Each structure stands twice: as C-alpha cells, then as structure tokens.
Amino acid sequence: MAASVGKQVSNKQLILKDYVTGAPKESDMYVKTSTIKLEIPTGSKAVLLKNLYLSCDPVMRIRMNRDEDSIFTSYTPGSALSGHGVAKVLASRHPDYKEGDFVWGPAVWEEYSLVEEPNLTKIHHTDVPLSYYTGILGYPGITAYAGFYEICSPKKGEYVFVSSASGAVGQLVGQFAKLMGCYVVGSAGSQQKVDLLKNKFGFDEAFNYKEEHDLNAALRRYFPNGIDIYFENVGGKMLDAVLLNMRDHGRIAGCGMTSTYNLDEPEGIKNLMFIIYKRIRMEGFSAIEYYHLYPKFLDHILPYIRESKIVYVEDLAEGLENGAAALLGLFSGRNVGKQVLVVAHE
C-alpha cells in the first residue's frame, strides 16, 4: 500500500561502511532502517520521492575509492550509496514537478528521498517499462548513442567490435551498428551471453573472452580485415589486443574500463604505438556531456523500441537488502543484461 504524505514511515537505505581497496565485498555495505516524515518543509522548493528502480552502474565501484583525482565524487563512508534511478513524486513544492509525476535522474539508494534542489527529468512516455529509464532510456542509452554516433562517426559497412557487449550499453551499441548496416562482433563472459548477442541482439558474431587464451588471435579470426570502430568497455588486455587489430583511421570510444576498477595498480597498455601506426583516434567521454542530445535521442530510439527493432534485456533484483549482491554481480559477470534494483513496483 502506498505511504500517505504526512506520515512517519520507515526508510531502508544501503550504506557504504568504508572506502574500499581491491575487490569490494557484500560486507562493505549494509542495510540501515531509519524513519522519514513524508512532508516537505515550508518555504522549501523540494520534492518528496518514492524510489522505484535504481540503476546498478560499474562507475559506483570507482566512487567507493578514496580518490581526490577522479571526476566522480567519492561516497562518504557511513552514508547511503547514490547513483541514478526512477521515482514517483509523492509531493512537491517545486514549480517544475507535481504529485504523481514519474521522474528519472540522480537517486539515493533508499526507499524515500527528500530532494532539496531537484535536477530530474520528467518521464512523458509511459507506454514502455518505467525501469527502461535506468537503462535504454536513461544514461546507458545516451552513452551508447553519443559514443557510437557522435564519437565513432560510423559509416555503413564498417567493422565494429563491442566489449562487454551484453551489458547495459553494449547491447545497444551493437543494435545501433546493425541498424546502420555494419558488421558487428561482441565479446561477453559466458556462453549464455554469447547466444544472447547472436540470437536476440542480432550481432553477426560473438565470443566468450574467458575461453580465448590469445585475444589477438580471436580478434584476427573474427576481423580478418581489421576493426574500424571499437566501443571500449573493459580496458586491460582486451584494449591491448584491439590496438593490434585496428584498421587505418579507426575510432575507439572510451566508455569504461571495468577490468581495472578493482585493481590497486592500473594495468599497463603495451601497444599504444599502434595509435600512431594506424592513425587511430581514441576519445574518452561521459554521457553527462551529451545530455543536451536527450530529446533527439528519444526521437531516434522510441520508434525502434515500439516497433521491436531494438530489444533490451534487463536483470531485475528485488529489494535494497539484495542491492549489494546485485551491484557486485556486475564485476563477476553474474548479471545478464542491464542490472536494475527494484525498490518498489508502481
């Protein structure tokens, strides 16, 4: 039953115990239950949110570090995790939001949130699942769209490789590339995911990187003519092998490097000279820089979703008590598709 405004209710949160070094464990986080009064202070322009869906994102691992140099703000030990999610507005004193609105944007990992200065995107298209706004219609979608179209400048017939291809971003990049008439290969970490890439997302080929002892040989097998576009999600040994297989004037969009997030010392890349030999352009980016393209992105992707020309696979975990396991599953490859934490069903 929905909580009524004005009442005092319990509010579960997922808390980070302390900064993390090496691989995080479930015991680095714990669920705390406090209370919150469902009301907005007079004179404030806050909104009161009921959180519905939270996005499990690899970048959250970086924020568990004590790191002054990162562009991502570190979490505060003893406080709730935060990221992005979908919520329902229970009450509002802000002119841009009203009770009953569905919104997506910055979210604290808790059941209810009082947001003093809301910077939330209103959800106008509710004929698609609301959880999609943590993924295909949220930042992962913008990431795939901007990284592929804006940074990689693809052309029909080009050879495209996507690592971590069954994840939140990779599954979309591959489908965008196929819609453009490219040849697309993806790597993933299990046979189930390889089958998903080929049979559901329409990749031309896919391989399980864990079964390949020589990544360079694997890429040569799938790309005898080389790679035009590499959508980079993992870094490390895969990036090193890709550099050997790029074509002249190839493009690499640097989206993430998940293989390095749990390392105390970053892995070195040996084949960077190939950027010069092959005149490769490699550019890192953040989806937030491309948020201004969101209306154009929605116009592009919504018709494809409605016509089932683009499909999206989600892995839903239920309840904040399962939040730590869902988040850490990203780094062992336990999730199949976009990992979402369901806090409440609307």
mmCIF file of N, CA, C and O in Angstrom, residues 140 144 162-176 184 186 197 201 203 231 233 255 312:
data_model
loop_
_atom_site.group_PDB
_atom_site.id
_atom_site.type_symbol
_atom_site.label_atom_id
_atom_site.label_comp_id
_atom_site.label_asym_id
_atom_site.label_seq_id
_atom_site.Cartn_x
_atom_site.Cartn_y
_atom_site.Cartn_z
ATOM 1 N N PRO A 140 22.622 5.002 -19.704
ATOM 2 C CA PRO A 140 23.235 3.990 -20.586
ATOM 3 C C PRO A 140 22.826 4.166 -22.051
ATOM 4 O O PRO A 140 23.648 4.002 -22.953
ATOM 5 N N ALA A 144 25.418 4.976 -25.141
ATOM 6 C CA ALA A 144 25.536 4.196 -26.379
ATOM 7 C C ALA A 144 25.350 5.101 -27.598
ATOM 8 O O ALA A 144 26.111 5.020 -28.574
ATOM 9 N N VAL A 162 32.475 -4.615 -30.047
ATOM 10 C CA VAL A 162 31.958 -4.115 -28.771
ATOM 11 C C VAL A 162 32.369 -5.087 -27.671
ATOM 12 O O VAL A 162 32.051 -6.276 -27.751
ATOM 13 N N SER A 163 33.079 -4.596 -26.645
ATOM 14 C CA SER A 163 33.386 -5.450 -25.490
ATOM 15 C C SER A 163 32.296 -5.279 -24.444
ATOM 16 O O SER A 163 31.555 -4.289 -24.470
ATOM 17 N N SER A 164 32.194 -6.243 -23.518
ATOM 18 C CA SER A 164 31.104 -6.256 -22.533
ATOM 19 C C SER A 164 29.776 -6.008 -23.251
ATOM 20 O O SER A 164 28.959 -5.187 -22.858
ATOM 21 N N ALA A 165 29.596 -6.781 -24.332
ATOM 22 C CA ALA A 165 28.564 -6.437 -25.315
ATOM 23 C C ALA A 165 27.137 -6.747 -24.872
ATOM 24 O O ALA A 165 26.187 -6.232 -25.459
ATOM 25 N N SER A 166 26.966 -7.572 -23.833
ATOM 26 C CA SER A 166 25.592 -7.879 -23.409
ATOM 27 C C SER A 166 25.145 -6.982 -22.257
ATOM 28 O O SER A 166 24.045 -7.124 -21.738
ATOM 29 N N GLY A 167 26.005 -6.050 -21.848
ATOM 30 C CA GLY A 167 25.679 -5.168 -20.727
ATOM 31 C C GLY A 167 24.735 -4.047 -21.118
ATOM 32 O O GLY A 167 24.213 -3.991 -22.238
ATOM 33 N N ALA A 168 24.536 -3.127 -20.183
ATOM 34 C CA ALA A 168 23.547 -2.049 -20.347
ATOM 35 C C ALA A 168 23.792 -1.220 -21.592
ATOM 36 O O ALA A 168 22.859 -0.823 -22.291
ATOM 37 N N VAL A 169 25.070 -0.935 -21.894
ATOM 38 C CA VAL A 169 25.429 -0.066 -23.023
ATOM 39 C C VAL A 169 25.736 -0.898 -24.267
ATOM 40 O O VAL A 169 25.259 -0.597 -25.366
ATOM 41 N N GLY A 170 26.530 -1.958 -24.089
ATOM 42 C CA GLY A 170 26.994 -2.745 -25.231
ATOM 43 C C GLY A 170 25.879 -3.315 -26.081
ATOM 44 O O GLY A 170 25.961 -3.317 -27.314
ATOM 45 N N GLN A 171 24.807 -3.806 -25.440
ATOM 46 C CA GLN A 171 23.717 -4.419 -26.217
ATOM 47 C C GLN A 171 23.079 -3.399 -27.158
ATOM 48 O O GLN A 171 22.621 -3.749 -28.250
ATOM 49 N N LEU A 172 23.086 -2.122 -26.749
ATOM 50 C CA LEU A 172 22.513 -1.065 -27.592
ATOM 51 C C LEU A 172 23.450 -0.667 -28.716
ATOM 52 O O LEU A 172 23.016 -0.473 -29.856
ATOM 53 N N VAL A 173 24.747 -0.533 -28.395
ATOM 54 C CA VAL A 173 25.725 -0.150 -29.419
ATOM 55 C C VAL A 173 25.671 -1.146 -30.573
ATOM 56 O O VAL A 173 25.643 -0.756 -31.748
ATOM 57 N N GLY A 174 25.648 -2.437 -30.248
ATOM 58 C CA GLY A 174 25.597 -3.461 -31.290
ATOM 59 C C GLY A 174 24.369 -3.333 -32.171
ATOM 60 O O GLY A 174 24.451 -3.478 -33.397
ATOM 61 N N GLN A 175 23.230 -3.035 -31.557
ATOM 62 C CA GLN A 175 21.994 -2.912 -32.340
ATOM 63 C C GLN A 175 21.992 -1.638 -33.190
ATOM 64 O O GLN A 175 21.522 -1.643 -34.326
ATOM 65 N N PHE A 176 22.536 -0.538 -32.642
ATOM 66 C CA PHE A 176 22.677 0.687 -33.446
ATOM 67 C C PHE A 176 23.545 0.398 -34.680
ATOM 68 O O PHE A 176 23.243 0.835 -35.794
ATOM 69 N N VAL A 184 29.108 -6.538 -37.030
ATOM 70 C CA VAL A 184 29.279 -6.332 -35.594
ATOM 71 C C VAL A 184 29.633 -7.639 -34.877
ATOM 72 O O VAL A 184 28.957 -8.656 -35.055
ATOM 73 N N GLY A 186 30.685 -9.020 -30.829
ATOM 74 C CA GLY A 186 30.725 -8.651 -29.413
ATOM 75 C C GLY A 186 31.449 -9.701 -28.593
ATOM 76 O O GLY A 186 31.453 -10.886 -28.953
ATOM 77 N N LEU A 197 23.727 -12.423 -27.600
ATOM 78 C CA LEU A 197 24.229 -11.437 -28.571
ATOM 79 C C LEU A 197 23.848 -11.827 -29.996
ATOM 80 O O LEU A 197 23.400 -10.983 -30.780
ATOM 81 N N PHE A 201 20.095 -9.994 -29.989
ATOM 82 C CA PHE A 201 20.516 -8.636 -30.356
ATOM 83 C C PHE A 201 20.999 -8.532 -31.803
ATOM 84 O O PHE A 201 21.266 -7.433 -32.278
ATOM 85 N N PHE A 203 23.832 -9.570 -33.320
ATOM 86 C CA PHE A 203 25.253 -9.438 -33.655
ATOM 87 C C PHE A 203 25.613 -10.495 -34.713
ATOM 88 O O PHE A 203 25.074 -11.605 -34.695
ATOM 89 N N PHE A 231 34.111 -0.080 -29.468
ATOM 90 C CA PHE A 231 33.414 0.545 -28.341
ATOM 91 C C PHE A 231 33.969 -0.101 -27.077
ATOM 92 O O PHE A 231 33.693 -1.264 -26.790
ATOM 93 N N ASN A 233 34.643 -0.948 -23.337
ATOM 94 C CA ASN A 233 34.006 -1.021 -22.021
ATOM 95 C C ASN A 233 34.875 -1.682 -20.961
ATOM 96 O O ASN A 233 34.521 -1.632 -19.780
ATOM 97 N N CYS A 255 34.474 4.270 -23.137
ATOM 98 C CA CYS A 255 33.271 4.412 -22.298
ATOM 99 C C CYS A 255 33.543 3.967 -20.867
ATOM 100 O O CYS A 255 33.101 4.588 -19.914
ATOM 101 N N TYR A 312 15.689 -4.864 -25.517
ATOM 102 C CA TYR A 312 16.518 -4.552 -24.355
ATOM 103 C C TYR A 312 16.304 -5.620 -23.296
ATOM 104 O O TYR A 312 15.160 -5.982 -23.007
#
